PDB file of C-alpha atoms in Angstrom:
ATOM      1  CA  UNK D   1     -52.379  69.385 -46.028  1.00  0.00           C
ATOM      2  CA  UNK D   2     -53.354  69.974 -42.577  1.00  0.00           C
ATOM      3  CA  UNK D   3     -54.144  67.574 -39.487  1.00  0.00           C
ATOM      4  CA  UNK D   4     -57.452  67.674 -39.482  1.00  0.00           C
ATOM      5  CA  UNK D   5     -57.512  66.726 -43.616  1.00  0.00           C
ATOM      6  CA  UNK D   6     -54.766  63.718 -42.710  1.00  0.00           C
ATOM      7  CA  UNK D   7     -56.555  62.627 -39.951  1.00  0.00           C
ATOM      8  CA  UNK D   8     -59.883  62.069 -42.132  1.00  0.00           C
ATOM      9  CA  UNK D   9     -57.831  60.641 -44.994  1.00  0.00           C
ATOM     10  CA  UNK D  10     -56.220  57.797 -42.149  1.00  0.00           C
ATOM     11  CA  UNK D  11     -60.074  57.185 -41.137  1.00  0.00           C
ATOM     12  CA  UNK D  12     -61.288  56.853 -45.050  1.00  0.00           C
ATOM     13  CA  UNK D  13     -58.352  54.524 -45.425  1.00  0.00           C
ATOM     14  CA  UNK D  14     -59.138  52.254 -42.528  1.00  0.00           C
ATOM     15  CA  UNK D  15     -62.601  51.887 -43.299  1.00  0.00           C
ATOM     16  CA  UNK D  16     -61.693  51.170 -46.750  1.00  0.00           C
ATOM     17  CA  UNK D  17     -59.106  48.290 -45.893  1.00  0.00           C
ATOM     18  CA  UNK D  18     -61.564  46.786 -43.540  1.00  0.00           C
ATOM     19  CA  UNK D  19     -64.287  46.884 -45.616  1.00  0.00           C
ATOM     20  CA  UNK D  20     -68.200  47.235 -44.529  1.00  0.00           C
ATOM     21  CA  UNK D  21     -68.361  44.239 -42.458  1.00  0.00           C
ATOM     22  CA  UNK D  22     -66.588  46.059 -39.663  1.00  0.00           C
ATOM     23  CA  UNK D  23     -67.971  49.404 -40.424  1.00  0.00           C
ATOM     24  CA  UNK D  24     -69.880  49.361 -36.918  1.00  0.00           C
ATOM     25  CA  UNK D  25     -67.285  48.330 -34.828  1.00  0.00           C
ATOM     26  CA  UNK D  26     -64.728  50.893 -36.442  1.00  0.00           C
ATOM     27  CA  UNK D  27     -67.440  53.833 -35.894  1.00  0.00           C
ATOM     28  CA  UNK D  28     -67.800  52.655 -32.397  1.00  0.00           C
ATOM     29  CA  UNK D  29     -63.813  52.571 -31.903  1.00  0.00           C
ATOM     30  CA  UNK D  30     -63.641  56.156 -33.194  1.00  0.00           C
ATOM     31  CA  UNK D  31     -66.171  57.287 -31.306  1.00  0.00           C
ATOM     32  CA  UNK D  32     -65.744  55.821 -27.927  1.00  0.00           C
ATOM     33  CA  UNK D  33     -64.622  58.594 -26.063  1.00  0.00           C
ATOM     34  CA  UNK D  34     -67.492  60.947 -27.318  1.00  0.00           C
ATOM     35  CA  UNK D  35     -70.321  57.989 -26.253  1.00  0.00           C
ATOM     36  CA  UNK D  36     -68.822  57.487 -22.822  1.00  0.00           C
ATOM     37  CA  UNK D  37     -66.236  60.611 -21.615  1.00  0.00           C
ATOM     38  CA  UNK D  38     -63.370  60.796 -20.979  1.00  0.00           C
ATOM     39  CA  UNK D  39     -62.841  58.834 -17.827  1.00  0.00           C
ATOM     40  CA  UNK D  40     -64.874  56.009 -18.882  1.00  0.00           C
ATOM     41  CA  UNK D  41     -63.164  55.679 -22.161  1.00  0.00           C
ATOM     42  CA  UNK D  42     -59.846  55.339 -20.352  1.00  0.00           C
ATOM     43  CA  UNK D  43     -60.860  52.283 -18.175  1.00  0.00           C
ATOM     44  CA  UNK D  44     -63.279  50.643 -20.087  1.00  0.00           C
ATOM     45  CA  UNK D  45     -61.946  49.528 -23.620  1.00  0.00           C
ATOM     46  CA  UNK D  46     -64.096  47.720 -26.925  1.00  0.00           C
ATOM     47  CA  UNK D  47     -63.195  43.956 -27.262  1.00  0.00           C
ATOM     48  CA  UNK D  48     -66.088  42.752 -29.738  1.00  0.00           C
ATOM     49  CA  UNK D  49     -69.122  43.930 -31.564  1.00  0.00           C
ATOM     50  CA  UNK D  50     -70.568  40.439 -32.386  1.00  0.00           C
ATOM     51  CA  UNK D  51     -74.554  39.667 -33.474  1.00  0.00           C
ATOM     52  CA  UNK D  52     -76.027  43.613 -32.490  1.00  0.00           C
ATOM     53  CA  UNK D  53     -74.072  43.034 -28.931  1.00  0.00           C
ATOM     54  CA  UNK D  54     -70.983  45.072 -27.856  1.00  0.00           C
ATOM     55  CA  UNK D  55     -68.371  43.290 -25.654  1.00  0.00           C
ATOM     56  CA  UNK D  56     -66.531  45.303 -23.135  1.00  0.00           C
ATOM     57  CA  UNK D  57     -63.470  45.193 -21.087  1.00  0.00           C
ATOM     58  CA  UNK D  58     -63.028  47.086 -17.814  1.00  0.00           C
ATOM     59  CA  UNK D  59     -60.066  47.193 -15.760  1.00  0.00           C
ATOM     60  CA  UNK D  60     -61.774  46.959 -12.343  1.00  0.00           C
ATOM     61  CA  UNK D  61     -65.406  45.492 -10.808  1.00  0.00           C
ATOM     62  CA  UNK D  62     -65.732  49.800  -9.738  1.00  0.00           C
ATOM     63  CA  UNK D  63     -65.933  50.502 -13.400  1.00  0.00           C
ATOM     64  CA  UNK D  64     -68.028  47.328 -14.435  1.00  0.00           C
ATOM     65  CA  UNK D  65     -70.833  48.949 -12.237  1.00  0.00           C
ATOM     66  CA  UNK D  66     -70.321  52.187 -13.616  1.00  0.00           C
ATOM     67  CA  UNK D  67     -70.832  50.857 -16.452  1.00  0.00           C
ATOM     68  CA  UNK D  68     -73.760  48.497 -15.479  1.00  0.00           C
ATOM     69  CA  UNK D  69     -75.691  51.809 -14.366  1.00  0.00           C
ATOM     70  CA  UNK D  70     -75.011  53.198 -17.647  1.00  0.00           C
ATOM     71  CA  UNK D  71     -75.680  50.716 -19.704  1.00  0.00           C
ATOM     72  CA  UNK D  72     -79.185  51.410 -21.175  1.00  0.00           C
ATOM     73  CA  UNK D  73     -77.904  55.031 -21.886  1.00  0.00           C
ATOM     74  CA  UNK D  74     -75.034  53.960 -23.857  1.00  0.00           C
ATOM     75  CA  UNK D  75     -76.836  52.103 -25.647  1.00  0.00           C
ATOM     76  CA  UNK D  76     -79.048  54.648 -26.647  1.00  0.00           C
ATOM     77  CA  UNK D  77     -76.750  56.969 -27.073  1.00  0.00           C
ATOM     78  CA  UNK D  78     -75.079  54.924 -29.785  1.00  0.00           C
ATOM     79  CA  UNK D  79     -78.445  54.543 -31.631  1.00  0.00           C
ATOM     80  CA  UNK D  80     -78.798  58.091 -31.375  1.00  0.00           C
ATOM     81  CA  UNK D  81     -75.024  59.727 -32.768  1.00  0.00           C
ATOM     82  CA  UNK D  82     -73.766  56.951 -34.398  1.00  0.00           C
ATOM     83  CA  UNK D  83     -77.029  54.884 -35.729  1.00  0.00           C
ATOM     84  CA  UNK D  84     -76.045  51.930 -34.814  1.00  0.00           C
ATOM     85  CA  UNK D  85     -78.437  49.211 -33.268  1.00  0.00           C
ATOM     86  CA  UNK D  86     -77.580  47.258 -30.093  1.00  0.00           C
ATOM     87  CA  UNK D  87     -79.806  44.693 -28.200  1.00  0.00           C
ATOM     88  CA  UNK D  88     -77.209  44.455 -25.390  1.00  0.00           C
ATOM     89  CA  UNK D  89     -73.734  45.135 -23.851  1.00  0.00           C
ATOM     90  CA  UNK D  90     -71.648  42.235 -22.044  1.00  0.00           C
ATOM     91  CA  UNK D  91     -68.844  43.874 -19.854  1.00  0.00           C
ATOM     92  CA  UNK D  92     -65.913  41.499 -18.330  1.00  0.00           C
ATOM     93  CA  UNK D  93     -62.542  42.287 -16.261  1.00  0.00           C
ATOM     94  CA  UNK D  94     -59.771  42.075 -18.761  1.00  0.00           C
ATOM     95  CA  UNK D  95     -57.527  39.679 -16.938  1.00  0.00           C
ATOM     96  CA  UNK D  96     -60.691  37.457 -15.816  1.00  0.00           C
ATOM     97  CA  UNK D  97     -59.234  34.640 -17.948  1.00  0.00           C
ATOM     98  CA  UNK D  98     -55.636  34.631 -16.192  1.00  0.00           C
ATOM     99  CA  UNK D  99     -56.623  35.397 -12.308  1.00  0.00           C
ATOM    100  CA  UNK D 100     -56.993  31.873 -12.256  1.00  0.00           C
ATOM    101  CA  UNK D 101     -53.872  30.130 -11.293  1.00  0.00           C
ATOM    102  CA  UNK D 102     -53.558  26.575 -10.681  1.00  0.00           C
ATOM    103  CA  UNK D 103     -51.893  25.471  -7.424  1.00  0.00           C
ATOM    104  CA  UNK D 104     -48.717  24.233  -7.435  1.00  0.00           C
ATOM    105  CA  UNK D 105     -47.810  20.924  -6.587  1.00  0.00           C
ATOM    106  CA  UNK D 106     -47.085  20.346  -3.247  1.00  0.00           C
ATOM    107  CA  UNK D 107     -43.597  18.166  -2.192  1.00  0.00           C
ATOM    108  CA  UNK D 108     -42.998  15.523  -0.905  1.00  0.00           C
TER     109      UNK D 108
END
């Protein structure tokens, strides 16, 4: 069996154990790297495809803007390979939820 025939037998498998509920989100997984490039697809990851809207996480506010600017083109780009219908994209910093940190207390 060769690579290329293994590799499409790993993708049949996880589609089948996750069933057609997350068909979308799998496709969109798979084919990340060939919506956004190379780059992009190194710095800006998929968190959640929830109610037609993909969730995003970026590493940086640099590549939050990139993909700001680019947002109406991925989107159509995703309608056009992979046939699947967005009505938006919400991108957030990864670690927005820990830079945060409460203040210690101070001593007395």
């Amino acid at each position: 069996m060769s690579l290329v025939q293994a590799g499409d037998k790993l993708h049949d498998l996880v589609y089948s154990i996750a069933g057609n509920e997350h068909k979308d989100i799998l496709t969109l997984f798979f084919n990340w790297k060939k919506i956004v490039g190379n780059i992009l697809s190194d710095r800006a990851s998929i968190h959640k495809l929830e109610h037609n809207v993909l969730f995003i996480a970026v590493s940086n506010n640099v590549w939050m803007q990139e993909l700001i600017l680019r947002k109406s083109k991925i989107i159509a780009d995703i309608d056009l390979i992979l046939k699947i219908k967005l009505d938006d994209i919400v991108i957030f910093l990864k670690d927005a939820q820990f830079r945060y940190k409460k203040p210690k207390p101070k001593r007395r």
